[in-house]
Structure formats: C-alpha cells, structure tokens
C-alpha cells in the first residue's frame, strides 16, 4: 500500500499544536469545515505520508522521530483508509482524525516539512489561531455591473493598494504557511492587474475561488486555464432577459455575452458553479425555470446555489425594502425546487429560513453553534489596505485592526486591537446589552464559536454592536426586518 495524506485536508503548525483542517472550504465535499487540534508529532508523522510505500513512510517517520517503529506503524495503519473517524487519546484528551485521513495512492499532495511542527511546549486547546490561517483581499470595489441587491460599497476606489504590495503579501502568506489567500471585488475582472495577481497566487500554491458576474472573453478563459484555474463561480440570477437587465443594470448585450461565457467555459473544460440571488426582480418560478433549462444544458456545471438577497449594512434597511423578495415568493420557489428530482447538485435550503423573528432561539448558543472565523483564523483586507475582521463590516472603525501599507499580516494578527477585540472584556459591554450580565460570557466569546458581529449590527444597529447574536436565547427581538 502507498500512503498519501488526504489532499482534502491541510496541516498547519500553530505554536504548541498542529491544526488538521479542511484544505478548501469553498470546494469541500458536503460543505465540510473540519478543524481538529492534533499533537505536533502526529503532524510530523503525517508529513511523511506522501504517496510512497507504507513501510518506507513508517521507516522515515520512525527514524526522524527516533521512536519505536511499531508505535508509528500502529498510528499510521489506524488512519489508512479508515472508514470511520479515529480518536487518539493523549493525556485524557481525545484527538480527532476524520474518515480517510490516509489514502492508498501514489499521487503527490502538498509537501509538508516535519521540522515546521517542532515545538517547545504543548497546548492542545481550541482557540484563536496563533498565526493567521486565511486572508481575503478585496482588490477593488469597481464592478462592471450595478446589481440592485449588492452589499458592496464603492468607498475608496481611488486608493487601491499598489500591486507590488499585493505581491509582497502573497509571498508573506506563503512563508507563514497560510491555508488560503482569496481575492474578491467589486469584481476581480474589473481590477487592472487581475492577471498578475491571480497568476502569482496559483504559482505560490494558493487556489482562490474566483467569482464573477462579468462576461469573459475567450482570451481571458484561455489565460485562466493556462495558470491552473479549474473552476469558477458565475453569478446569474435569471435568464428572463428583461429581469436580468433590470437586476444588473447593464446593457442589453449582457444577456448574450453571459450565455457565450458559459459556452466557452464548457469548451475549455472549466467547471462552473452558478450562484443565483433571489430579489423582487426575479422571485418567480418562471425565473427559476429559465435558469434550470440552461444549467442542465452544460456538462461542466457542477453546482447551482440559490440564496435570497440579504440585508446590506452600507445600504441600510430602507434600500433593503426596495429589493428584497417576499417570504411567500421565496417559499413558492423553495417548494417548486423541492418538487424537482435534480440530477445535479442544487443548494437552496436558505430560501426556507429567512425570518429572524420566527427562528427558534438556540438554548445552548453559548456552547454549541457554527464557528465565526472573523479574527479567529481569518482577516479581510480592504482595497485601500485597511484590515478588518469581516468583509461586510467594511471601514467600521470598531473592527479595523491594522493597515497593510504600514504593517505585516503577522503584526496585524498579533496587534493589540485584534487581540483585545477577540478577548473582549465583559466590563466594557453596554449595560443595556444582555451580554453585560451573562454568566456564560467568557465561554461564549472566548472559548466557543464567537459572535457574528455583522449579524448583531444588522439586527440591532451599529450603536448596539455589543448585543448578543440574534440566535441566542437571551437576545431581544431584532429591531430590523431583515434576512441574515
């Protein structure tokens, strides 16, 4: 048997521990977002499982660690094509390894250096990553469409970070062994140096998830193929022509151009994810049927995602009222999709769960909810170089933690502002917030999944940024009638 550490996963050194993570959360099977804290020695052993013969992998790991070969062999063999997850006990702590941690394969995956996992202490607690794991750079706010529901802001377009600095940041991210470096806009194809940045990312081992609403030319698609881009997301909301033009506020030629883009992507064998946003301009079953016909025409379309348009902090509640679809329309679309027997993967569950006031509050919210990665493992760079914790918080000064024109990513991650925001003191919470008196505050804010600040501000307003997450059992009713 040849052993290969499953390329679906990613190993990251993290100062006293190693992290076993889903390698690509955008492309993972079944939407898996694994985060397991493992012993650094486990990561060292897995580093030797690089497609070579099982005995050679075990021998090399045993010699490197200077430990008994049979101990290494027992650990390795327990993870070889394991059909169920494996738990390894270390000083009373269960360490989790997912299904198929090791594969029988001669392929080559990422190359890991076992020396990078060397340690002078052990700390296997879950918590904010010691070094940054993921970054997203909003290269520009420019876009060639002007969608009525877009949450993006056009602030600071004229002050984009010089491309030379962007290249330096990619080199820093690679040196720090970060998992991902993603880029967004606006639209990345409206960014002057998109080819240079995208090529640099792929050459550095990153594979950003490219999403666009811009019709692409054949030379653009040939370039994408040449640097290793294997998939792309196309945002497409309807193929009823007048409705599409009303949403994107573009020229009539847009309709034909986007259909030609889909055809060319199939010709050049680039997989496509179609992302559809439902607003009041396309909230009919006929709009869905128009897309359905096209989606099932192309063999290269891997996934069709359908979501409701959501509230945008920059645009506010009044503008949201002008473009949101009704809950009745969303439910009709949901029921129609439920009645179809799709042969392709179609995701649309979010259409049935949009009203915050009707959601059941989570009794165990402080202990059990989806992890928010903002300032936990991820940072977001704005076009002018300011760094915030979440893309939808933009230039809100409470959440800006640095500036890459002045500091490195490493320094910003360890800055006083970033650390104090994550380790927020209950004493500074407004007395009107239920969080100010909550006995589970430390567990909720520091040891559990964190709070989605965007959801809090969307529900209660910027002045109540320190309120609880609206899904918490102690949260008051939301002030705004929004979808989040």
Tab-separated table of C-alpha atoms in Angstrom:
chain	number	residue	atom	x	y	z
A	1	UNK	CA	0.000	0.000	0.000
A	2	UNK	CA	1.148	3.522	-0.808
A	3	UNK	CA	0.156	6.123	1.764
A	4	UNK	CA	-0.900	9.668	0.949
A	5	UNK	CA	-2.154	12.240	3.432
A	6	UNK	CA	-5.593	13.018	2.048
A	7	UNK	CA	-5.319	16.194	-0.101
A	8	UNK	CA	-8.835	17.150	1.056
A	9	UNK	CA	-7.164	18.112	4.348
A	10	UNK	CA	-4.486	20.575	5.369
A	11	UNK	CA	-1.855	20.561	8.134
A	12	UNK	CA	-0.862	23.830	9.796
A	13	UNK	CA	1.698	24.435	12.552
A	14	UNK	CA	0.247	26.631	15.294
A	15	UNK	CA	2.743	27.155	18.112
A	16	UNK	CA	2.383	24.227	20.509
A	17	UNK	CA	-0.112	22.306	18.441
A	18	UNK	CA	-0.933	21.410	14.859
A	19	UNK	CA	-4.220	22.030	13.122
A	20	UNK	CA	-5.868	19.453	10.881
A	21	UNK	CA	-8.190	21.490	8.642
A	22	UNK	CA	-10.348	21.155	5.576
A	23	UNK	CA	-7.989	22.272	2.830
A	24	UNK	CA	-10.535	24.218	0.774
A	25	UNK	CA	-13.778	25.223	2.493
A	26	UNK	CA	-15.265	26.530	-0.773
A	27	UNK	CA	-14.758	23.278	-2.664
A	28	UNK	CA	-15.000	20.710	0.134
A	29	UNK	CA	-17.287	17.731	-0.246
A	30	UNK	CA	-20.574	18.102	1.627
A	31	UNK	CA	-19.507	21.544	2.804
A	32	UNK	CA	-17.158	20.082	5.428
A	33	UNK	CA	-15.299	22.610	7.581
A	34	UNK	CA	-13.066	20.471	9.740
A	35	UNK	CA	-10.880	21.940	12.465
A	36	UNK	CA	-9.139	19.431	14.709
A	37	UNK	CA	-6.290	20.177	17.112
A	38	UNK	CA	-3.705	17.413	16.899
A	39	UNK	CA	-0.345	16.793	18.564
A	40	UNK	CA	2.630	18.160	16.582
A	41	UNK	CA	4.119	14.667	16.499
A	42	UNK	CA	1.004	13.442	14.704
A	43	UNK	CA	1.551	16.129	12.063
A	44	UNK	CA	5.216	15.167	11.727
A	45	UNK	CA	4.264	11.550	11.032
A	46	UNK	CA	1.595	12.536	8.507
A	47	UNK	CA	4.193	14.683	6.735
A	48	UNK	CA	5.983	11.500	5.664
A	49	UNK	CA	2.835	10.030	4.073
A	50	UNK	CA	3.447	11.496	0.634
A	51	UNK	CA	2.444	8.707	-1.757
A	52	UNK	CA	5.394	6.384	-1.004
A	53	UNK	CA	5.213	2.756	0.101
A	54	UNK	CA	3.700	2.267	3.568
A	55	UNK	CA	6.833	0.680	5.024
A	56	UNK	CA	9.027	3.489	3.712
A	57	UNK	CA	6.716	6.166	5.180
A	58	UNK	CA	6.769	4.411	8.565
A	59	UNK	CA	10.523	3.880	8.493
A	60	UNK	CA	11.257	7.503	7.597
A	61	UNK	CA	8.927	8.853	10.297
A	62	UNK	CA	10.347	6.478	12.912
A	63	UNK	CA	13.942	7.472	12.112
A	64	UNK	CA	13.080	11.174	12.106
A	65	UNK	CA	11.353	10.977	15.497
A	66	UNK	CA	13.763	8.400	16.917
A	67	UNK	CA	10.872	6.373	18.322
A	68	UNK	CA	9.874	2.726	18.159
A	69	UNK	CA	8.807	1.751	14.642
A	70	UNK	CA	5.816	-0.281	15.813
A	71	UNK	CA	4.325	2.707	17.636
A	72	UNK	CA	4.488	4.741	14.430
A	73	UNK	CA	3.126	1.820	12.399
A	74	UNK	CA	0.133	1.343	14.735
A	75	UNK	CA	-0.801	5.016	14.454
A	76	UNK	CA	-0.364	5.147	10.672
A	77	UNK	CA	-2.279	1.945	9.980
A	78	UNK	CA	-5.217	3.098	12.095
A	79	UNK	CA	-5.648	6.034	9.700
A	80	UNK	CA	-5.070	4.179	6.422
A	81	UNK	CA	-8.358	4.421	4.522
A	82	UNK	CA	-10.211	4.474	7.843
A	83	UNK	CA	-13.923	4.139	7.116
A	84	UNK	CA	-14.923	5.918	10.308
A	85	UNK	CA	-13.251	8.746	12.241
A	86	UNK	CA	-10.481	7.759	14.656
A	87	UNK	CA	-9.928	9.192	18.146
A	88	UNK	CA	-6.456	9.058	19.673
A	89	UNK	CA	-6.192	9.617	23.410
A	90	UNK	CA	-3.455	11.926	24.704
A	91	UNK	CA	-3.388	12.752	28.433
A	92	UNK	CA	-7.137	12.376	28.699
A	93	UNK	CA	-7.852	14.454	25.569
A	94	UNK	CA	-9.473	12.883	22.518
A	95	UNK	CA	-7.741	13.907	19.303
A	96	UNK	CA	-9.951	13.580	16.226
A	97	UNK	CA	-8.895	12.267	12.814
A	98	UNK	CA	-11.501	12.243	10.017
A	99	UNK	CA	-12.522	9.437	7.713
A	100	UNK	CA	-9.875	8.555	5.105
A	101	UNK	CA	-7.107	10.579	6.735
A	102	UNK	CA	-4.642	8.498	4.703
A	103	UNK	CA	-5.343	7.190	1.202
A	104	UNK	CA	-3.836	4.358	-0.786
A	105	UNK	CA	-2.420	6.467	-3.613
A	106	UNK	CA	0.789	7.156	-5.497
A	107	UNK	CA	-0.288	10.694	-6.308
A	108	UNK	CA	1.567	13.627	-4.802
A	109	UNK	CA	-0.119	16.058	-2.465
A	110	UNK	CA	1.175	19.121	-0.644
A	111	UNK	CA	4.729	18.737	0.642
A	112	UNK	CA	4.981	19.270	4.395
A	113	UNK	CA	8.225	19.848	6.276
A	114	UNK	CA	8.149	17.934	9.578
A	115	UNK	CA	10.571	20.495	11.039
A	116	UNK	CA	7.821	23.142	10.817
A	117	UNK	CA	5.895	21.287	13.529
A	118	UNK	CA	8.728	21.284	16.080
A	119	UNK	CA	7.659	22.703	19.421
A	120	UNK	CA	8.984	23.786	22.808
A	121	UNK	CA	5.650	23.410	24.604
A	122	UNK	CA	2.293	21.708	24.078
A	123	UNK	CA	-1.062	23.499	24.029
A	124	UNK	CA	-3.891	21.401	22.576
A	125	UNK	CA	-6.721	23.756	23.471
A	126	UNK	CA	-9.091	25.042	20.796
A	127	UNK	CA	-8.984	28.788	20.327
A	128	UNK	CA	-7.906	31.679	18.139
A	129	UNK	CA	-5.164	30.546	15.804
A	130	UNK	CA	-1.713	31.647	16.918
A	131	UNK	CA	-0.885	32.626	13.339
A	132	UNK	CA	-3.288	33.753	10.663
A	133	UNK	CA	-4.724	30.918	8.564
A	134	UNK	CA	-6.796	32.648	5.888
A	135	UNK	CA	-6.938	36.100	4.327
A	136	UNK	CA	-9.284	37.646	1.779
A	137	UNK	CA	-8.209	40.712	-0.181
A	138	UNK	CA	-10.870	42.956	-1.708
A	139	UNK	CA	-8.702	44.155	-4.573
A	140	UNK	CA	-11.198	46.714	-5.814
A	141	UNK	CA	-14.744	47.941	-5.301
A	142	UNK	CA	-15.078	48.500	-9.049
A	143	UNK	CA	-17.571	46.392	-10.952
A	144	UNK	CA	-18.937	46.280	-14.490
A	145	UNK	CA	-22.479	45.686	-13.243
A	146	UNK	CA	-24.521	47.540	-10.630
A	147	UNK	CA	-26.738	44.883	-9.096
A	148	UNK	CA	-29.648	46.253	-7.098
A	149	UNK	CA	-29.023	43.930	-4.140
A	150	UNK	CA	-25.207	44.112	-3.988
A	151	UNK	CA	-23.930	44.665	-0.442
A	152	UNK	CA	-20.632	46.151	-1.662
A	153	UNK	CA	-19.700	49.768	-1.122
A	154	UNK	CA	-17.859	51.977	-3.608
A	155	UNK	CA	-15.776	53.748	-0.944
A	156	UNK	CA	-12.064	54.418	-1.546
A	157	UNK	CA	-11.878	53.134	-5.133
A	158	UNK	CA	-9.126	55.648	-5.917
A	159	UNK	CA	-6.800	54.448	-3.146
A	160	UNK	CA	-6.117	50.843	-4.082
A	161	UNK	CA	-3.029	49.164	-2.659
A	162	UNK	CA	-0.166	49.115	-5.220
A	163	UNK	CA	0.059	45.758	-6.961
A	164	UNK	CA	3.693	45.416	-5.841
A	165	UNK	CA	2.498	45.381	-2.228
A	166	UNK	CA	-0.157	42.788	-3.089
A	167	UNK	CA	2.584	40.515	-4.465
A	168	UNK	CA	4.627	41.007	-1.261
A	169	UNK	CA	1.620	39.959	0.831
A	170	UNK	CA	1.201	36.771	-1.192
A	171	UNK	CA	4.862	35.946	-0.501
A	172	UNK	CA	4.319	36.628	3.214
A	173	UNK	CA	1.244	34.383	3.266
A	174	UNK	CA	3.207	31.558	1.645
A	175	UNK	CA	6.058	31.968	4.122
A	176	UNK	CA	3.579	31.847	7.031
A	177	UNK	CA	2.154	28.572	5.651
A	178	UNK	CA	-1.311	30.037	5.432
A	179	UNK	CA	-4.071	27.842	4.070
A	180	UNK	CA	-5.695	30.351	1.716
A	181	UNK	CA	-5.340	33.754	0.113
A	182	UNK	CA	-8.612	34.665	-1.597
A	183	UNK	CA	-9.411	37.691	-3.730
A	184	UNK	CA	-12.741	39.394	-4.378
A	185	UNK	CA	-14.138	42.699	-5.646
A	186	UNK	CA	-16.291	44.545	-6.693
A	187	UNK	CA	-15.394	42.156	-9.440
A	188	UNK	CA	-11.814	40.909	-9.782
A	189	UNK	CA	-12.042	41.168	-13.575
A	190	UNK	CA	-12.606	44.908	-13.168
A	191	UNK	CA	-9.214	45.118	-11.402
A	192	UNK	CA	-6.444	46.328	-13.704
A	193	UNK	CA	-3.818	43.783	-12.600
A	194	UNK	CA	-6.058	40.735	-12.119
A	195	UNK	CA	-3.923	38.512	-14.366
A	196	UNK	CA	-0.707	39.315	-12.492
A	197	UNK	CA	-2.232	38.713	-9.055
A	198	UNK	CA	-4.107	35.555	-9.993
A	199	UNK	CA	-1.055	34.032	-11.685
A	200	UNK	CA	1.101	34.841	-8.637
A	201	UNK	CA	-1.421	33.174	-6.307
A	202	UNK	CA	-1.542	29.958	-8.321
A	203	UNK	CA	2.240	29.891	-8.709
A	204	UNK	CA	2.512	30.243	-4.901
A	205	UNK	CA	0.286	27.225	-4.228
A	206	UNK	CA	-2.948	29.093	-3.493
A	207	UNK	CA	-6.141	28.396	-5.449
A	208	UNK	CA	-8.529	31.284	-4.813
A	209	UNK	CA	-12.200	30.748	-5.572
A	210	UNK	CA	-12.886	33.076	-8.490
A	211	UNK	CA	-16.385	34.542	-8.671
A	212	UNK	CA	-17.695	36.968	-11.268
A	213	UNK	CA	-20.726	38.483	-12.930
A	214	UNK	CA	-18.602	39.813	-15.801
A	215	UNK	CA	-18.898	38.146	-19.241
A	216	UNK	CA	-15.455	36.794	-20.118
A	217	UNK	CA	-13.643	36.894	-23.435
A	218	UNK	CA	-12.092	33.785	-24.941
A	219	UNK	CA	-8.566	35.101	-24.252
A	220	UNK	CA	-9.477	35.561	-20.566
A	221	UNK	CA	-10.670	31.963	-20.314
A	222	UNK	CA	-7.551	30.660	-22.098
A	223	UNK	CA	-5.412	32.572	-19.595
A	224	UNK	CA	-7.349	31.146	-16.624
A	225	UNK	CA	-6.855	27.639	-17.973
A	226	UNK	CA	-3.129	28.241	-18.545
A	227	UNK	CA	-2.402	29.147	-14.901
A	228	UNK	CA	-4.355	26.220	-13.456
A	229	UNK	CA	-7.818	27.627	-12.734
A	230	UNK	CA	-10.127	24.609	-12.813
A	231	UNK	CA	-13.406	26.148	-11.685
A	232	UNK	CA	-15.204	29.488	-11.472
A	233	UNK	CA	-18.398	30.834	-9.993
A	234	UNK	CA	-20.736	32.717	-12.317
A	235	UNK	CA	-23.378	34.848	-10.628
A	236	UNK	CA	-26.528	34.549	-12.712
A	237	UNK	CA	-29.954	35.435	-11.310
A	238	UNK	CA	-32.371	34.812	-14.182
A	239	UNK	CA	-32.476	34.223	-17.914
A	240	UNK	CA	-35.633	36.184	-18.480
A	241	UNK	CA	-33.830	38.933	-20.349
A	242	UNK	CA	-35.722	41.999	-19.103
A	243	UNK	CA	-35.461	40.804	-15.495
A	244	UNK	CA	-31.733	40.127	-15.803
A	245	UNK	CA	-31.016	43.586	-17.242
A	246	UNK	CA	-33.134	45.188	-14.502
A	247	UNK	CA	-31.050	43.430	-11.826
A	248	UNK	CA	-27.550	44.022	-13.188
A	249	UNK	CA	-28.375	47.459	-14.669
A	250	UNK	CA	-26.246	46.710	-17.701
A	251	UNK	CA	-26.601	46.910	-21.496
A	252	UNK	CA	-28.871	44.522	-23.369
A	253	UNK	CA	-25.815	42.815	-24.865
A	254	UNK	CA	-25.042	41.463	-21.378
A	255	UNK	CA	-27.609	38.683	-21.831
A	256	UNK	CA	-25.962	37.189	-24.894
A	257	UNK	CA	-22.454	37.811	-23.575
A	258	UNK	CA	-23.018	35.857	-20.355
A	259	UNK	CA	-24.509	32.925	-22.298
A	260	UNK	CA	-21.435	32.929	-24.556
A	261	UNK	CA	-19.242	32.905	-21.442
A	262	UNK	CA	-20.977	29.741	-20.215
A	263	UNK	CA	-20.462	28.130	-23.623
A	264	UNK	CA	-16.746	28.983	-23.704
A	265	UNK	CA	-16.173	27.717	-20.162
A	266	UNK	CA	-17.590	24.369	-21.242
A	267	UNK	CA	-15.421	24.329	-24.391
A	268	UNK	CA	-12.289	24.882	-22.270
A	269	UNK	CA	-13.430	22.400	-19.616
A	270	UNK	CA	-13.537	24.780	-16.664
A	271	UNK	CA	-16.090	23.704	-14.067
A	272	UNK	CA	-18.796	26.219	-13.192
A	273	UNK	CA	-20.775	26.975	-10.062
A	274	UNK	CA	-23.886	29.025	-10.779
A	275	UNK	CA	-24.904	31.340	-7.919
A	276	UNK	CA	-28.406	32.793	-8.045
A	277	UNK	CA	-29.640	35.558	-5.748
A	278	UNK	CA	-33.402	35.957	-5.420
A	279	UNK	CA	-34.691	39.530	-5.110
A	280	UNK	CA	-38.008	41.128	-6.068
A	281	UNK	CA	-36.954	41.290	-9.733
A	282	UNK	CA	-36.583	37.518	-10.191
A	283	UNK	CA	-38.722	35.965	-7.462
A	284	UNK	CA	-40.946	33.854	-9.669
A	285	UNK	CA	-40.926	30.200	-10.592
A	286	UNK	CA	-40.601	31.265	-14.245
A	287	UNK	CA	-37.253	32.903	-13.448
A	288	UNK	CA	-36.074	29.652	-11.855
A	289	UNK	CA	-37.280	27.630	-14.845
A	290	UNK	CA	-35.362	29.915	-17.217
A	291	UNK	CA	-32.147	29.139	-15.342
A	292	UNK	CA	-32.927	25.478	-14.871
A	293	UNK	CA	-33.053	24.955	-18.627
A	294	UNK	CA	-29.582	26.488	-19.071
A	295	UNK	CA	-27.977	24.866	-16.023
A	296	UNK	CA	-28.829	21.380	-17.227
A	297	UNK	CA	-27.586	22.100	-20.747
A	298	UNK	CA	-23.902	22.316	-19.725
A	299	UNK	CA	-21.962	19.246	-18.579
A	300	UNK	CA	-19.371	21.357	-16.750
A	301	UNK	CA	-21.818	22.986	-14.312
A	302	UNK	CA	-21.018	21.297	-11.001
A	303	UNK	CA	-23.303	23.147	-8.610
A	304	UNK	CA	-26.241	25.543	-8.584
A	305	UNK	CA	-26.620	27.645	-5.420
A	306	UNK	CA	-29.766	29.671	-4.815
A	307	UNK	CA	-29.982	32.191	-1.949
A	308	UNK	CA	-32.190	35.128	-1.003
A	309	UNK	CA	-30.855	38.659	-1.307
A	310	UNK	CA	-29.825	39.781	2.166
A	311	UNK	CA	-29.580	42.961	4.142
A	312	UNK	CA	-26.534	45.141	3.439
A	313	UNK	CA	-25.008	47.246	6.193
A	314	UNK	CA	-23.916	50.057	3.825
A	315	UNK	CA	-27.277	50.198	2.034
A	316	UNK	CA	-29.434	50.030	5.148
A	317	UNK	CA	-32.965	48.881	5.903
A	318	UNK	CA	-34.838	51.276	3.597
A	319	UNK	CA	-32.943	50.161	0.488
A	320	UNK	CA	-33.324	46.523	1.537
A	321	UNK	CA	-37.095	47.025	1.499
A	322	UNK	CA	-36.777	48.162	-2.135
A	323	UNK	CA	-35.143	44.964	-3.421
A	324	UNK	CA	-35.983	42.095	-1.059
A	325	UNK	CA	-38.344	39.345	-2.158
A	326	UNK	CA	-41.331	38.387	-0.054
A	327	UNK	CA	-41.257	35.334	2.173
A	328	UNK	CA	-44.242	33.966	0.238
A	329	UNK	CA	-42.329	34.156	-3.044
A	330	UNK	CA	-39.264	32.523	-1.505
A	331	UNK	CA	-41.408	29.714	-0.121
A	332	UNK	CA	-43.064	29.134	-3.503
A	333	UNK	CA	-39.647	28.845	-5.154
A	334	UNK	CA	-38.463	26.548	-2.378
A	335	UNK	CA	-41.485	24.282	-2.780
A	336	UNK	CA	-41.017	24.167	-6.547
A	337	UNK	CA	-37.360	23.178	-6.146
A	338	UNK	CA	-38.356	20.529	-3.606
A	339	UNK	CA	-40.695	19.018	-6.205
A	340	UNK	CA	-37.897	18.575	-8.746
A	341	UNK	CA	-35.763	15.462	-8.919
A	342	UNK	CA	-32.443	17.058	-9.771
A	343	UNK	CA	-29.621	15.068	-11.323
A	344	UNK	CA	-27.176	17.826	-10.383
A	345	UNK	CA	-26.293	19.292	-7.012
A	346	UNK	CA	-28.678	22.181	-6.278
A	347	UNK	CA	-28.490	24.018	-2.940
A	348	UNK	CA	-31.491	26.136	-1.934
A	349	UNK	CA	-32.305	25.425	1.734
A	350	UNK	CA	-31.623	29.048	2.753
A	351	UNK	CA	-34.807	30.098	0.939
A	352	UNK	CA	-36.945	28.492	3.646
A	353	UNK	CA	-35.327	30.097	6.682
A	354	UNK	CA	-35.166	33.858	6.273
A	355	UNK	CA	-37.204	35.479	9.036
A	356	UNK	CA	-35.157	36.036	12.183
A	357	UNK	CA	-38.206	36.729	14.309
A	358	UNK	CA	-39.583	33.268	13.550
A	359	UNK	CA	-36.356	31.350	14.113
A	360	UNK	CA	-36.120	29.206	17.198
A	361	UNK	CA	-33.558	30.579	19.591
A	362	UNK	CA	-30.698	28.281	20.494
A	363	UNK	CA	-30.826	27.299	24.172
A	364	UNK	CA	-27.200	26.158	24.022
A	365	UNK	CA	-25.922	29.012	21.855
A	366	UNK	CA	-23.019	29.813	24.188
A	367	UNK	CA	-21.728	26.256	23.904
A	368	UNK	CA	-22.787	24.978	20.502
A	369	UNK	CA	-23.052	26.937	17.242
A	370	UNK	CA	-21.298	27.467	13.936
A	371	UNK	CA	-17.827	28.941	14.332
A	372	UNK	CA	-17.335	32.523	13.119
A	373	UNK	CA	-13.829	32.718	11.619
A	374	UNK	CA	-13.578	36.541	11.773
A	375	UNK	CA	-10.482	37.403	13.848
A	376	UNK	CA	-10.353	33.730	14.863
A	377	UNK	CA	-8.496	32.405	11.839
A	378	UNK	CA	-9.263	34.961	9.118
A	379	UNK	CA	-8.743	38.639	8.273
A	380	UNK	CA	-10.117	40.796	5.463
A	381	UNK	CA	-8.106	43.433	3.579
A	382	UNK	CA	-9.981	46.403	2.146
A	383	UNK	CA	-8.913	47.966	-1.188
A	384	UNK	CA	-7.059	50.855	0.487
A	385	UNK	CA	-5.077	48.475	2.699
A	386	UNK	CA	-7.011	48.803	5.947
A	387	UNK	CA	-7.624	45.443	7.563
A	388	UNK	CA	-10.931	44.496	9.155
A	389	UNK	CA	-12.199	41.248	10.601
A	390	UNK	CA	-15.161	40.755	8.226
A	391	UNK	CA	-15.873	41.814	4.659
A	392	UNK	CA	-19.355	43.156	5.432
A	393	UNK	CA	-18.158	45.382	8.271
A	394	UNK	CA	-16.046	47.402	5.845
A	395	UNK	CA	-14.471	50.560	7.302
A	396	UNK	CA	-16.341	50.444	10.640
A	397	UNK	CA	-13.577	51.741	12.959
A	398	UNK	CA	-14.527	49.395	15.795
A	399	UNK	CA	-13.420	46.444	13.697
A	400	UNK	CA	-10.450	47.829	11.727
A	401	UNK	CA	-7.362	46.172	13.242
A	402	UNK	CA	-4.491	47.409	11.051
A	403	UNK	CA	-3.194	48.663	7.704
A	404	UNK	CA	-1.048	46.540	5.371
A	405	UNK	CA	0.512	49.687	3.914
A	406	UNK	CA	2.228	50.072	7.291
A	407	UNK	CA	2.365	46.630	8.938
A	408	UNK	CA	2.814	42.980	8.018
A	409	UNK	CA	-0.015	40.460	8.242
A	410	UNK	CA	1.795	38.823	11.137
A	411	UNK	CA	1.998	42.073	13.099
A	412	UNK	CA	-1.634	42.936	12.434
A	413	UNK	CA	-2.786	39.480	13.565
A	414	UNK	CA	-0.926	39.966	16.854
A	415	UNK	CA	-1.818	43.646	17.271
A	416	UNK	CA	-3.331	44.973	20.478
A	417	UNK	CA	-6.551	45.911	18.632
A	418	UNK	CA	-7.050	42.452	17.124
A	419	UNK	CA	-6.286	40.645	20.376
A	420	UNK	CA	-8.442	42.918	22.534
A	421	UNK	CA	-11.380	42.571	20.146
A	422	UNK	CA	-11.191	38.785	20.298
A	423	UNK	CA	-10.622	38.743	24.073
A	424	UNK	CA	-13.259	41.387	24.686
A	425	UNK	CA	-13.737	42.348	28.344
A	426	UNK	CA	-17.263	41.967	29.683
A	427	UNK	CA	-16.755	45.159	31.696
A	428	UNK	CA	-16.853	47.305	28.542
A	429	UNK	CA	-20.164	45.851	27.320
A	430	UNK	CA	-23.056	48.322	27.410
A	431	UNK	CA	-25.276	47.684	30.433
A	432	UNK	CA	-28.337	47.548	28.175
A	433	UNK	CA	-26.918	44.517	26.399
A	434	UNK	CA	-27.894	41.131	27.888
A	435	UNK	CA	-24.237	40.146	27.385
A	436	UNK	CA	-23.177	42.538	30.153
A	437	UNK	CA	-24.603	40.242	32.828
A	438	UNK	CA	-24.429	36.856	31.123
A	439	UNK	CA	-22.686	34.156	33.184
A	440	UNK	CA	-21.672	32.319	30.006
A	441	UNK	CA	-19.897	35.381	28.556
A	442	UNK	CA	-16.343	34.039	28.709
A	443	UNK	CA	-17.295	30.664	27.258
A	444	UNK	CA	-19.415	32.283	24.556
A	445	UNK	CA	-16.963	34.957	23.463
A	446	UNK	CA	-13.599	33.341	24.114
A	447	UNK	CA	-13.966	29.553	24.131
A	448	UNK	CA	-16.827	28.788	21.774
A	449	UNK	CA	-17.787	29.819	18.239
A	450	UNK	CA	-17.526	33.570	18.627
A	451	UNK	CA	-20.203	36.089	17.678
A	452	UNK	CA	-21.050	37.183	14.138
A	453	UNK	CA	-20.678	40.944	14.532
A	454	UNK	CA	-22.313	41.553	11.146
A	455	UNK	CA	-25.445	39.688	12.237
A	456	UNK	CA	-25.553	41.615	15.515
A	457	UNK	CA	-25.268	45.026	13.826
A	458	UNK	CA	-27.731	44.018	11.104
A	459	UNK	CA	-30.281	43.022	13.729
A	460	UNK	CA	-29.799	45.815	16.278
A	461	UNK	CA	-27.920	48.675	14.598
A	462	UNK	CA	-24.304	49.907	14.789
A	463	UNK	CA	-24.839	51.582	18.153
A	464	UNK	CA	-25.721	48.150	19.625
A	465	UNK	CA	-22.690	46.320	18.249
A	466	UNK	CA	-22.143	44.631	21.647
A	467	UNK	CA	-25.580	42.986	21.788
A	468	UNK	CA	-25.818	39.180	21.666
A	469	UNK	CA	-26.086	37.263	18.447
A	470	UNK	CA	-29.800	37.287	17.474
A	471	UNK	CA	-29.843	33.470	17.628
A	472	UNK	CA	-29.003	33.486	21.340
A	473	UNK	CA	-31.837	32.611	23.739
A	474	UNK	CA	-31.121	35.826	25.686
A	475	UNK	CA	-31.190	38.112	22.635
A	476	UNK	CA	-34.023	40.647	22.341
A	477	UNK	CA	-36.259	40.660	19.283
A	478	UNK	CA	-34.456	42.115	16.285
A	479	UNK	CA	-35.058	45.769	15.517
A	480	UNK	CA	-34.854	45.395	11.734
A	481	UNK	CA	-36.955	43.148	9.481
A	482	UNK	CA	-34.024	41.558	7.698
A	483	UNK	CA	-32.667	38.320	6.263
A	484	UNK	CA	-29.251	37.222	7.531
